[in-house]
Amino acid sequence: MSGSSKSSNYSPVLIAFISLSVFIFIILQYTEFSNDKKEKDIRAELDEVLISKKSQLEKALYSRIYYTKGVAAYITINPQIDAAIFDNLANELIKDDTVISTMSISPSCIISAIYPMKGHESAIGLNLLEHPERKKIVEKTIQTKNTFIAGPVELIEGGVAFISYTPVFLKHGSDSTSFWGMTDIVIMKDKLFNEIKLTNKDDKYVYALKGIDGTGVSGKAFWGDENIFSNNPVKVEVLLPTGTWVFAAMPIEGWGDYIDNTEAMIIFLYISAFIISMLIFLLSRAMIKLRINERELTALFGSMQDIVIQINSKGEYIKIASANQKLLFKPKDELLNKSLYEIFDKEKADFFMDAVTRCLSTKKLVEIEYPLIIDSKEFWFNARLSYLSEDAVVYVAYDNTYKKRAEDKLIESEKKMQELNRTKDKFFSIIAHDLKNPFITIIGFSDLLITEYYDFTDEEKIHYLQEMKKSAHLSHNLLQNLLQWSRSQTGHLEFIPCPISLYALVSENIQLLGKSADKKGVKLSTDISNELIVFADEDMLNTILRNLISNAIKFSSKEDTITISAFETNDSVGIDIADTGTGMEQSRVESLFKLEETKSTAGTDSESGTGLGLLICKEFVEKHNGKISVTSQLGKGTTFRITLPKKS
């Protein structure tokens, strides 16, 4: 009897000792868990910061790189480019860009022109293939036929910069090409970083970049503290045309122990653990059994940050942890003892049941990813199914929505960037094509007048000068349209709407363009009330009307008529510019406002155009939240309709 009593007394002591040990373990795990969680949160936050800064850096870099691609595109159709033409072209591209130091061209890798010339005269005649620091980079650029960003390098004139090299290859037929030379641009490192407000340290983090000459993770650090890379930093890749940089960051204080608890709190937890252990010692056998069951549940549903569910082989919910019930598809009471097929549609239930079956059959971990609509909101989950027994699996899922959306945004951003790059390439191609013919005419006739001046009659000389003037006007119109287009695309065009008399504005344009119409025998008329007021930006609306009326004159012949009319509804003002000219086929109408299909068409008197006027009209109309539409019939004429909303 005494032995039985002794055994009975030992049991509560043993349970109390084990309980105390468990509480101590939980306290230690809690501090470790708190540390890990905060570090994960900081890494997630830092990852977002790096992605944002990386996007800004890539955008700032590529916006400059495309200057050299634009020059390269121009050279492919004008290989005889001289220093004067290049100086004008470079001036238009980079004159207002404070980040760019110089731009140059190098036929056969020998620098022949540089902009700006002042202060860089000594660079003329430099052979890039004989320069010890540039030879390897230039050879690699020629070999790969890709743009290459070198540096950062120290410049002779002072400062540190990146140099973007773009090779130029001339096409001969459909398959063969020949190397023309190089075009490069010098981008000042500090000015580039200052433009996007990129610093190597802020209130919370320190940053660094590595990968000189695009060598990525294997390259050397060139900005920030290189020791960051040896301290388990958060990293993202900065994508270059050839190669990468690695952008890294870490907290200023390093990856220390992120313990939120104070020393007093820890002492309190240990005292509480001891008191609870003493209470357990005094509990009866029934309370001991309850504690054992409670520990079993704690072991089963220990992950309080996730959804923890026990599912049997029939797909029925057996147990559900009490944590994170807001992420359950339905309330806990509506799920327990219900089958997956009673909760979800067949397709979704089959998806989950397949994962359960695979886990039970292989006895291995199964991972799945899926979306769910909960309370009209879309969530993305990652789940792990672990084998528990022959008839059950433990299903642990966590909310991955935030990361998924970040990934989707990044993918969408890359798609938009790629589309923007393709649009810019096409745009530069259009500009290069439309600039070519006027300059050929001007250069050709000027050469004739210079070399054979005394062989021509005065009438022939005047004819050639008139043709040169037409080509100069065409080039001027193209540059004007290009300036307006670029200002609208970059947001530098002011938009100041105000009340305007439509009749007066149309009358001004008719007076301005009347001589052109009279010369072709085309009649201009209006049907607009003197009282009609539109709320619009006067400069933009003036540009729209001038382009559309000029376009109508261009495609009209003798005795054709052009009518400008207007109408008013409850919420909008409509303007029609209708002509009885040549008209268009439907396929041409559908491509009028598409940049990738933009092309100039000769008028009824062989007038040339830039191909950009209608794009500018569409851009300006949409700036007013308006619409522009076209109806046309080949041989019968065309009507452009502009609809502008009234001021609210």
XYZ file of C-alpha atoms in Angstrom:
648
model
C 0.000 0.000 0.000
C 2.847 2.356 0.834
C 4.470 1.576 -2.548
C 1.260 2.431 -4.365
C 1.047 5.738 -2.526
C 4.633 6.569 -3.388
C 4.006 5.891 -7.092
C 0.909 8.064 -7.007
C 2.878 10.949 -5.468
C 5.605 10.713 -8.121
C 3.160 11.060 -11.044
C 2.096 14.702 -10.422
C 5.725 15.651 -9.757
C 6.785 14.115 -13.056
C 3.970 15.900 -14.929
C 4.823 19.203 -13.252
C 8.491 18.817 -14.187
C 7.625 17.968 -17.771
C 5.190 20.887 -17.914
C 7.835 23.276 -16.665
C 10.251 21.965 -19.275
C 7.632 22.397 -21.990
C 6.915 25.973 -20.921
C 10.607 26.800 -20.962
C 10.871 25.249 -24.422
C 7.842 27.263 -25.604
C 9.358 30.485 -24.277
C 12.601 29.746 -26.108
C 10.716 28.829 -29.263
C 8.638 31.976 -28.966
C 11.698 34.220 -28.792
C 13.235 32.370 -31.738
C 9.952 32.474 -33.656
C 9.597 36.211 -32.955
C 13.150 36.725 -34.192
C 12.573 34.716 -37.386
C 9.210 36.349 -38.103
C 10.561 39.858 -37.824
C 13.526 39.027 -40.038
C 11.151 37.534 -42.641
C 8.960 40.646 -42.468
C 11.985 42.898 -42.909
C 13.212 40.804 -45.841
C 9.791 40.967 -47.493
C 9.653 44.745 -47.008
C 13.227 45.159 -48.248
C 12.471 42.990 -51.281
C 9.646 45.389 -52.254
C 11.953 48.389 -51.786
C 14.662 46.805 -53.965
C 12.185 45.869 -56.711
C 10.906 49.457 -56.789
C 14.428 50.945 -56.913
C 15.521 48.353 -59.507
C 12.555 49.310 -61.743
C 13.423 53.006 -61.469
C 17.093 52.306 -62.261
C 16.244 50.109 -65.275
C 13.794 52.728 -66.568
C 16.357 55.533 -66.216
C 19.059 53.435 -67.954
C 16.931 52.153 -70.845
C 15.501 55.604 -71.591
C 19.106 56.686 -72.371
C 20.144 53.468 -74.125
C 17.399 53.959 -76.689
C 19.056 57.203 -77.765
C 21.950 55.142 -79.173
C 19.486 52.671 -80.716
C 17.707 55.587 -82.386
C 21.014 56.883 -83.772
C 21.919 53.336 -84.906
C 18.570 53.031 -86.695
C 19.175 56.345 -88.435
C 22.673 55.319 -89.549
C 21.410 52.042 -91.056
C 19.525 54.093 -93.656
C 22.010 56.989 -93.761
C 25.460 55.381 -93.506
C 27.123 58.494 -94.989
C 26.177 60.561 -91.915
C 28.569 63.445 -91.293
C 29.464 65.411 -88.170
C 26.992 68.234 -88.873
C 24.000 65.918 -89.318
C 25.027 63.919 -86.257
C 25.411 67.116 -84.220
C 21.832 68.166 -85.093
C 20.471 64.682 -84.382
C 22.304 64.374 -81.068
C 21.240 67.892 -80.086
C 17.563 66.978 -80.607
C 17.959 63.769 -78.576
C 20.054 64.750 -75.553
C 20.274 68.536 -75.353
C 18.022 68.693 -72.244
C 19.306 65.479 -70.629
C 21.587 66.464 -67.742
C 22.495 62.839 -66.997
C 24.239 62.305 -70.378
C 27.786 63.632 -70.770
C 28.472 62.890 -74.460
C 27.242 60.952 -77.478
C 29.497 59.889 -80.345
C 29.649 57.816 -83.524
C 32.640 55.722 -84.601
C 32.690 54.414 -88.197
C 34.994 51.373 -88.249
C 35.424 51.986 -84.474
C 37.203 55.327 -85.013
C 35.443 58.281 -83.377
C 34.432 60.744 -86.115
C 31.887 62.927 -84.326
C 31.053 63.697 -80.707
C 28.352 65.801 -79.098
C 28.920 68.179 -77.486
C 32.242 68.863 -79.189
C 33.417 71.522 -76.748
C 35.863 70.035 -74.276
C 35.996 66.684 -76.103
C 37.935 67.607 -79.262
C 40.787 65.274 -78.323
C 38.499 62.247 -78.668
C 38.132 62.713 -82.455
C 40.157 60.059 -84.279
C 40.410 57.719 -81.268
C 40.461 54.062 -82.385
C 38.337 52.121 -79.893
C 39.956 48.809 -80.887
C 43.394 50.177 -79.964
C 42.287 51.643 -76.649
C 43.436 49.228 -73.893
C 40.361 49.772 -71.690
C 37.729 49.781 -74.461
C 39.018 47.137 -76.883
C 37.674 44.085 -75.042
C 34.250 45.653 -74.495
C 33.930 46.867 -78.094
C 34.974 43.465 -79.472
C 32.358 41.760 -77.286
C 29.696 44.233 -78.471
C 30.533 43.553 -82.131
C 30.595 39.782 -81.576
C 27.180 39.640 -79.854
C 25.614 42.458 -81.968
C 23.966 43.636 -78.735
C 24.070 46.894 -76.825
C 26.577 46.687 -73.962
C 26.870 48.885 -70.851
C 30.472 49.224 -69.694
C 31.616 50.550 -66.386
C 31.465 52.350 -64.232
C 34.720 53.898 -65.481
C 36.625 57.019 -64.478
C 36.594 59.676 -67.200
C 39.674 61.636 -68.190
C 37.731 64.880 -67.809
C 36.652 63.840 -64.320
C 33.749 61.919 -62.870
C 32.570 58.328 -63.078
C 30.229 57.131 -65.813
C 28.655 54.185 -67.615
C 29.264 53.897 -71.369
C 26.554 52.314 -73.512
C 27.920 50.886 -76.787
C 25.583 49.932 -79.638
C 27.011 48.300 -82.797
C 25.685 49.405 -86.196
C 25.278 46.804 -88.951
C 24.180 47.682 -92.471
C 21.818 45.302 -94.255
C 22.611 44.062 -97.759
C 19.629 42.179 -99.089
C 17.596 39.899 -96.816
C 20.411 37.818 -95.288
C 23.768 39.618 -95.351
C 25.009 42.448 -93.159
C 28.242 44.380 -92.727
C 29.676 46.109 -89.708
C 29.542 49.930 -90.002
C 30.852 50.983 -86.634
C 29.719 51.972 -83.149
C 27.575 54.597 -81.476
C 28.009 55.236 -77.793
C 26.624 57.400 -75.021
C 28.291 58.379 -71.721
C 25.897 58.318 -68.735
C 27.179 60.030 -65.572
C 26.796 57.615 -62.667
C 26.167 60.130 -59.874
C 23.707 62.184 -61.950
C 21.846 59.026 -62.960
C 21.541 57.910 -59.347
C 20.603 61.424 -58.190
C 17.833 61.585 -60.790
C 16.068 58.573 -59.264
C 17.111 59.628 -55.733
C 19.180 56.454 -55.277
C 21.432 56.631 -52.215
C 23.558 53.934 -50.615
C 21.959 54.529 -47.219
C 18.621 55.672 -45.830
C 16.995 55.675 -42.397
C 16.661 51.895 -42.260
C 18.815 50.181 -44.893
C 22.170 50.244 -46.651
C 22.525 49.383 -50.345
C 25.186 48.212 -52.768
C 25.596 47.290 -56.436
C 28.004 44.810 -58.027
C 28.658 43.470 -61.503
C 31.029 45.882 -63.283
C 30.559 45.617 -67.060
C 27.358 43.599 -66.543
C 29.167 40.623 -64.932
C 26.415 40.114 -62.354
C 27.061 38.085 -59.212
C 30.613 37.208 -60.303
C 31.598 40.845 -60.780
C 33.035 43.384 -58.369
C 31.058 45.865 -56.273
C 31.100 49.401 -57.672
C 28.649 51.306 -55.459
C 27.922 51.140 -51.760
C 29.626 48.942 -49.141
C 30.855 45.699 -50.748
C 30.714 43.987 -47.320
C 26.923 43.920 -47.697
C 27.260 41.007 -50.142
C 28.927 38.833 -47.501
C 26.197 39.435 -44.881
C 23.255 37.473 -46.289
C 21.620 40.479 -48.015
C 18.337 40.672 -49.914
C 19.239 40.725 -53.634
C 17.570 41.429 -56.975
C 19.014 41.485 -60.476
C 19.096 44.678 -62.542
C 18.616 43.539 -66.140
C 20.939 45.120 -68.718
C 20.812 44.667 -72.515
C 23.776 42.319 -72.051
C 24.456 40.970 -68.556
C 23.176 42.076 -65.174
C 24.006 44.006 -62.031
C 23.176 42.677 -58.590
C 21.351 45.111 -56.287
C 21.685 44.176 -52.596
C 20.551 45.649 -49.294
C 20.404 44.904 -45.574
C 19.346 46.708 -42.394
C 21.757 49.326 -41.077
C 22.080 47.459 -37.779
C 22.632 44.112 -39.516
C 20.760 40.846 -39.038
C 20.822 40.761 -35.238
C 18.366 39.098 -32.892
C 14.996 40.783 -33.316
C 13.685 40.122 -29.839
C 10.641 42.226 -29.003
C 10.320 41.022 -25.407
C 11.940 42.984 -22.614
C 13.964 41.266 -19.923
C 11.142 41.869 -17.403
C 8.668 40.140 -19.715
C 10.944 37.098 -20.050
C 11.333 36.869 -16.264
C 7.568 37.161 -15.917
C 7.086 34.305 -18.371
C 9.468 32.055 -16.451
C 7.763 32.875 -13.124
C 4.382 32.221 -14.702
C 5.664 28.899 -16.019
C 6.806 27.896 -12.545
C 3.476 28.877 -10.940
C 1.482 26.990 -13.551
C 3.707 23.951 -13.004
C 2.995 24.111 -9.277
C -0.752 24.279 -9.988
C -0.474 21.268 -12.262
C 1.265 19.419 -9.439
C -1.878 19.971 -7.311
C -4.332 18.883 -9.964
C -6.021 15.509 -9.925
C -5.454 12.611 -12.310
C -8.327 13.930 -14.426
C -6.577 17.266 -14.890
C -3.352 15.437 -15.787
C -5.229 13.541 -18.491
C -6.695 16.820 -19.760
C -3.218 18.324 -19.946
C -1.973 15.318 -21.929
C -4.828 15.709 -24.406
C -4.147 19.412 -24.649
C -0.476 18.751 -25.488
C -1.564 16.333 -28.189
C -3.736 19.034 -29.753
C -0.911 21.553 -29.415
C 1.445 19.169 -31.222
C -1.149 18.558 -33.945
C -2.126 22.194 -34.514
C 1.083 23.915 -33.486
C 1.299 26.239 -36.472
C -0.963 29.078 -35.454
C -0.056 31.224 -38.454
C -1.472 28.779 -40.979
C -4.694 26.944 -41.733
C -4.289 23.450 -40.264
C -6.834 20.788 -41.227
C -7.023 17.009 -40.882
C -8.692 15.383 -43.906
C -9.479 11.676 -44.282
C -9.212 9.487 -47.390
C -12.829 10.290 -48.333
C -12.047 14.005 -48.501
C -13.934 14.804 -45.275
C -12.909 17.516 -42.806
C -12.041 15.735 -39.516
C -10.337 18.472 -37.478
C -9.713 22.175 -38.025
C -7.305 24.283 -35.944
C -8.800 27.344 -34.332
C -6.227 29.746 -35.808
C -6.818 31.853 -38.930
C -10.462 30.845 -39.361
C -11.032 34.008 -41.372
C -9.114 32.335 -44.199
C -11.436 29.301 -44.267
C -13.682 29.000 -47.321
C -16.678 28.604 -44.966
C -17.119 28.819 -41.171
C -15.582 25.963 -39.249
C -18.979 24.518 -38.184
C -20.076 24.292 -41.826
C -16.935 22.384 -42.826
C -16.489 19.721 -40.115
C -17.561 16.228 -41.215
C -18.404 17.563 -44.676
C -16.855 16.254 -47.908
C -14.843 18.389 -50.308
C -17.544 17.716 -52.914
C -20.172 19.220 -50.581
C -18.139 22.417 -50.214
C -16.595 23.073 -53.638
C -17.626 22.637 -57.253
C -16.508 19.403 -58.897
C -13.442 20.858 -60.622
C -12.040 22.385 -57.428
C -12.983 19.342 -55.323
C -11.226 17.027 -57.815
C -8.127 19.226 -57.547
C -7.979 18.919 -53.733
C -8.931 15.223 -53.733
C -6.143 14.442 -56.195
C -3.605 16.023 -53.810
C -5.015 14.005 -50.843
C -4.875 10.750 -52.847
C -1.282 11.377 -53.986
C -0.169 12.103 -50.422
C -1.797 8.904 -49.071
C -0.444 6.721 -51.885
C 3.149 8.029 -51.878
C 3.377 8.893 -48.148
C 5.367 11.922 -49.251
C 4.887 15.660 -48.925
C 2.579 17.120 -51.612
C 2.601 20.867 -52.365
C -0.139 22.734 -54.237
C -0.987 26.348 -55.126
C -4.509 27.607 -55.806
C -6.833 30.648 -55.675
C -10.082 30.935 -53.668
C -12.777 33.606 -53.522
C -13.558 34.318 -49.845
C -16.065 37.065 -48.966
C -15.866 38.363 -52.574
C -12.075 38.712 -52.361
C -9.504 36.626 -54.208
C -6.843 34.890 -52.093
C -3.902 32.768 -53.228
C -2.784 29.877 -51.015
C 0.211 27.581 -50.873
C -0.554 24.286 -49.132
C 1.420 21.257 -47.909
C -0.183 17.879 -47.391
C 1.689 15.554 -45.008
C 0.982 11.854 -44.470
C -0.540 11.212 -41.000
C -1.985 7.705 -41.279
C -3.439 5.332 -43.850
C -6.732 7.220 -43.608
C -5.699 10.822 -42.944
C -3.448 13.663 -44.017
C -2.547 16.933 -42.327
C -3.314 19.858 -44.627
C -1.361 23.070 -43.807
C -2.065 26.143 -45.959
C -0.807 29.699 -45.731
C -1.949 32.918 -47.380
C 0.378 33.741 -50.298
C -1.811 36.489 -51.784
C 0.543 39.384 -51.150
C 3.551 37.702 -52.754
C 1.459 36.438 -55.679
C 0.120 39.909 -56.420
C 3.634 41.344 -56.205
C 4.833 38.749 -58.718
C 1.882 39.489 -61.024
C 2.598 43.214 -60.829
C 6.249 42.596 -61.643
C 5.320 40.438 -64.648
C 2.817 43.063 -65.825
C 5.449 45.772 -65.389
C 7.917 43.801 -67.501
C 5.274 43.269 -70.199
C 4.504 47.001 -70.277
C 8.207 47.803 -70.457
C 8.689 45.370 -73.350
C 5.658 46.828 -75.170
C 6.982 50.360 -74.592
C 10.366 49.342 -75.964
C 8.777 47.801 -79.068
C 6.677 50.948 -79.594
C 9.727 53.191 -79.277
C 11.697 51.032 -81.738
C 8.847 51.276 -84.254
C 8.517 55.007 -83.611
C 12.216 55.655 -84.300
C 11.946 53.512 -87.413
C 9.064 55.684 -88.676
C 10.953 58.907 -87.943
C 14.137 57.657 -89.629
C 12.158 56.587 -92.712
C 10.229 59.875 -93.017
C 13.370 61.986 -92.516
C 15.281 60.131 -95.208
C 13.488 61.300 -98.377
C 13.428 65.087 -97.654
C 17.129 65.078 -96.815
C 17.961 63.059 -99.933
C 16.109 65.671 -102.034
C 17.805 68.615 -100.322
C 21.294 67.073 -100.492
C 20.826 65.882 -104.093
C 19.576 69.197 -105.496
C 22.118 71.221 -103.508
C 24.928 69.052 -104.942
C 23.543 69.645 -108.465
C 23.367 73.403 -107.940
C 26.903 73.507 -106.552
C 28.559 71.331 -109.206
C 26.526 72.393 -112.270
C 25.308 75.871 -111.305
C 26.321 77.615 -114.554
C 24.877 74.837 -116.747
C 21.278 75.442 -115.525
C 18.867 78.117 -116.661
C 17.338 80.478 -114.103
C 14.029 78.610 -114.399
C 15.748 75.295 -113.613
C 17.563 76.828 -110.652
C 14.286 78.205 -109.256
C 12.633 74.791 -109.768
C 15.376 73.022 -107.796
C 15.246 75.627 -105.025
C 11.454 75.218 -104.799
C 11.847 71.436 -104.470
C 14.463 71.945 -101.740
C 12.080 74.323 -99.945
C 9.246 71.738 -100.078
C 11.551 69.084 -98.599
C 12.712 71.495 -95.888
C 9.080 72.310 -94.996
C 8.276 68.581 -94.839
C 11.233 67.984 -92.497
C 10.158 70.969 -90.381
C 6.584 69.647 -90.119
C 7.904 66.222 -89.131
C 10.085 67.708 -86.394
C 7.176 69.866 -85.156
C 4.920 66.794 -84.960
C 7.714 64.832 -83.310
C 8.166 67.565 -80.697
C 4.436 67.687 -79.903
C 4.217 63.882 -79.784
C 7.234 63.490 -77.478
C 6.010 66.262 -75.154
C 2.590 64.617 -74.880
C 4.139 61.175 -74.245
C 6.469 62.457 -71.504
C 3.826 64.612 -69.780
C 5.622 67.901 -70.514
C 2.751 69.349 -72.541
C 0.602 71.718 -70.483
C -3.139 71.063 -70.514
C -5.122 74.226 -69.670
C -8.813 73.884 -70.696
C -10.987 76.996 -70.819
C -14.191 78.216 -72.583
C -13.528 78.810 -76.314
C -15.718 80.098 -79.171
C -15.651 77.181 -81.605
C -16.842 79.355 -84.506
C -13.965 81.796 -84.005
C -11.341 79.063 -83.727
C -12.581 77.276 -86.871
C -12.716 80.600 -88.759
C -9.072 81.299 -87.876
C -8.014 77.906 -89.256
C -10.061 78.370 -92.450
C -8.414 81.757 -92.994
C -4.982 80.186 -92.352
C -5.533 77.234 -94.704
C -7.738 78.975 -97.260
C -4.917 79.672 -99.707
C -3.977 75.989 -99.817
C -7.603 75.092 -100.558
C -7.996 77.833 -103.202
C -4.824 76.704 -104.929
C -6.341 73.215 -105.381
C -9.827 74.539 -106.223
C -11.304 73.060 -103.033
C -14.221 74.822 -101.300
C -14.135 75.321 -97.498
C -17.382 75.982 -95.610
C -18.649 75.969 -92.003
C -21.933 75.212 -90.304
C -21.279 76.254 -86.694
C -23.355 78.490 -84.432
C -21.735 81.738 -83.240
C -23.015 80.906 -79.750
C -21.410 77.457 -79.430
C -18.788 77.363 -76.688
C -16.426 74.410 -76.080
C -14.385 73.803 -72.956
C -10.932 72.770 -74.198
C -7.220 73.577 -74.301
C -7.024 76.171 -77.070
C -3.549 75.174 -78.366
C -4.456 71.474 -78.477
C -7.841 72.030 -80.144
C -6.213 74.390 -82.627
C -3.655 71.684 -83.489
C -6.431 69.092 -83.900
C -8.491 71.297 -86.254
C -5.468 72.404 -88.295
C -4.280 68.799 -88.794
C -7.714 67.485 -89.785
C -8.551 70.363 -92.144
C -5.077 70.158 -93.749
C -5.559 66.419 -94.128
C -8.935 66.966 -95.843
C -7.375 69.491 -98.271
C -4.515 67.093 -98.985
C -6.892 64.345 -100.176
C -9.348 66.599 -102.065
C -9.280 67.695 -105.703
C -10.734 70.514 -107.754
C -14.470 71.196 -107.082
C -14.423 68.988 -103.947
C -15.910 70.506 -100.781
C -14.862 70.427 -97.136
C -17.484 71.198 -94.487
C -16.733 71.847 -90.801
C -19.888 71.477 -88.708
C -20.747 71.071 -85.029
C -23.583 69.751 -82.915
C -24.413 69.795 -79.212
C -25.914 67.157 -76.882
C -26.689 67.154 -73.168
C -23.194 66.063 -72.191
C -20.939 66.631 -75.219
C -20.005 68.793 -78.205
C -19.343 67.116 -81.554
C -17.263 68.484 -84.430
C -17.347 66.964 -87.955
C -14.726 67.630 -90.657
C -16.234 66.109 -93.829
C -14.735 66.102 -97.338
C -15.794 64.734 -100.710
C -12.240 63.726 -101.622
C -10.559 60.393 -102.396
C -11.796 58.491 -99.340
C -10.219 55.305 -97.967
C -10.711 51.564 -97.864
C -11.926 50.132 -94.523
C -8.591 48.395 -93.882
C -6.831 51.760 -94.081
C -9.397 53.375 -91.745
C -8.771 50.696 -89.097
C -5.008 51.361 -89.072
C -5.054 55.183 -88.988
C -4.398 55.577 -85.268
C -1.981 52.646 -84.762
C 1.633 53.694 -84.291
C 2.958 50.365 -85.564
C 1.046 50.841 -88.857
C 1.577 54.598 -89.249
C 2.722 55.684 -92.711
C 2.444 58.828 -94.802
C 0.288 58.794 -97.963
C 0.723 61.145 -100.921
C -2.116 63.629 -101.495
C -4.039 64.334 -104.711
C -1.234 66.722 -105.824
C 1.499 64.340 -104.578
C 1.747 66.235 -101.268
C 3.891 64.455 -98.685
C 3.056 64.002 -95.029
C 4.698 62.962 -91.768
C 2.297 60.221 -90.775
C 2.136 61.601 -87.220
C -0.609 64.226 -87.478
C -3.521 61.859 -86.837
C -1.687 60.226 -83.902
C -1.252 63.670 -82.331
C -4.957 64.423 -82.920
C -5.968 61.209 -81.176
C -3.569 61.902 -78.291
C -4.925 65.448 -77.785
C -8.600 64.397 -78.070
C -8.098 61.667 -75.453
C -6.343 64.237 -73.248
C -9.757 65.954 -73.120
C -11.439 62.606 -72.258
C -12.997 62.804 -75.723
C -13.241 60.457 -78.699
C -12.231 60.628 -82.366
C -13.760 58.438 -85.066
C -13.569 58.087 -88.853
C -16.046 57.061 -91.532
C -14.890 56.855 -95.132
C -15.816 55.397 -98.507
C -13.312 55.014 -101.306
C -13.947 57.640 -103.987
C -16.688 59.418 -102.019
C -14.932 61.156 -99.156
C -14.100 60.983 -95.452
C -15.583 62.350 -92.225
C -13.596 62.785 -88.992
C -15.766 63.250 -85.906
C -14.443 64.671 -82.616
C -16.600 64.366 -79.497
C -15.568 66.457 -76.464
C -17.321 66.249 -73.074
C -18.882 69.420 -71.666
C -17.446 70.965 -68.540
C -19.105 69.375 -65.485
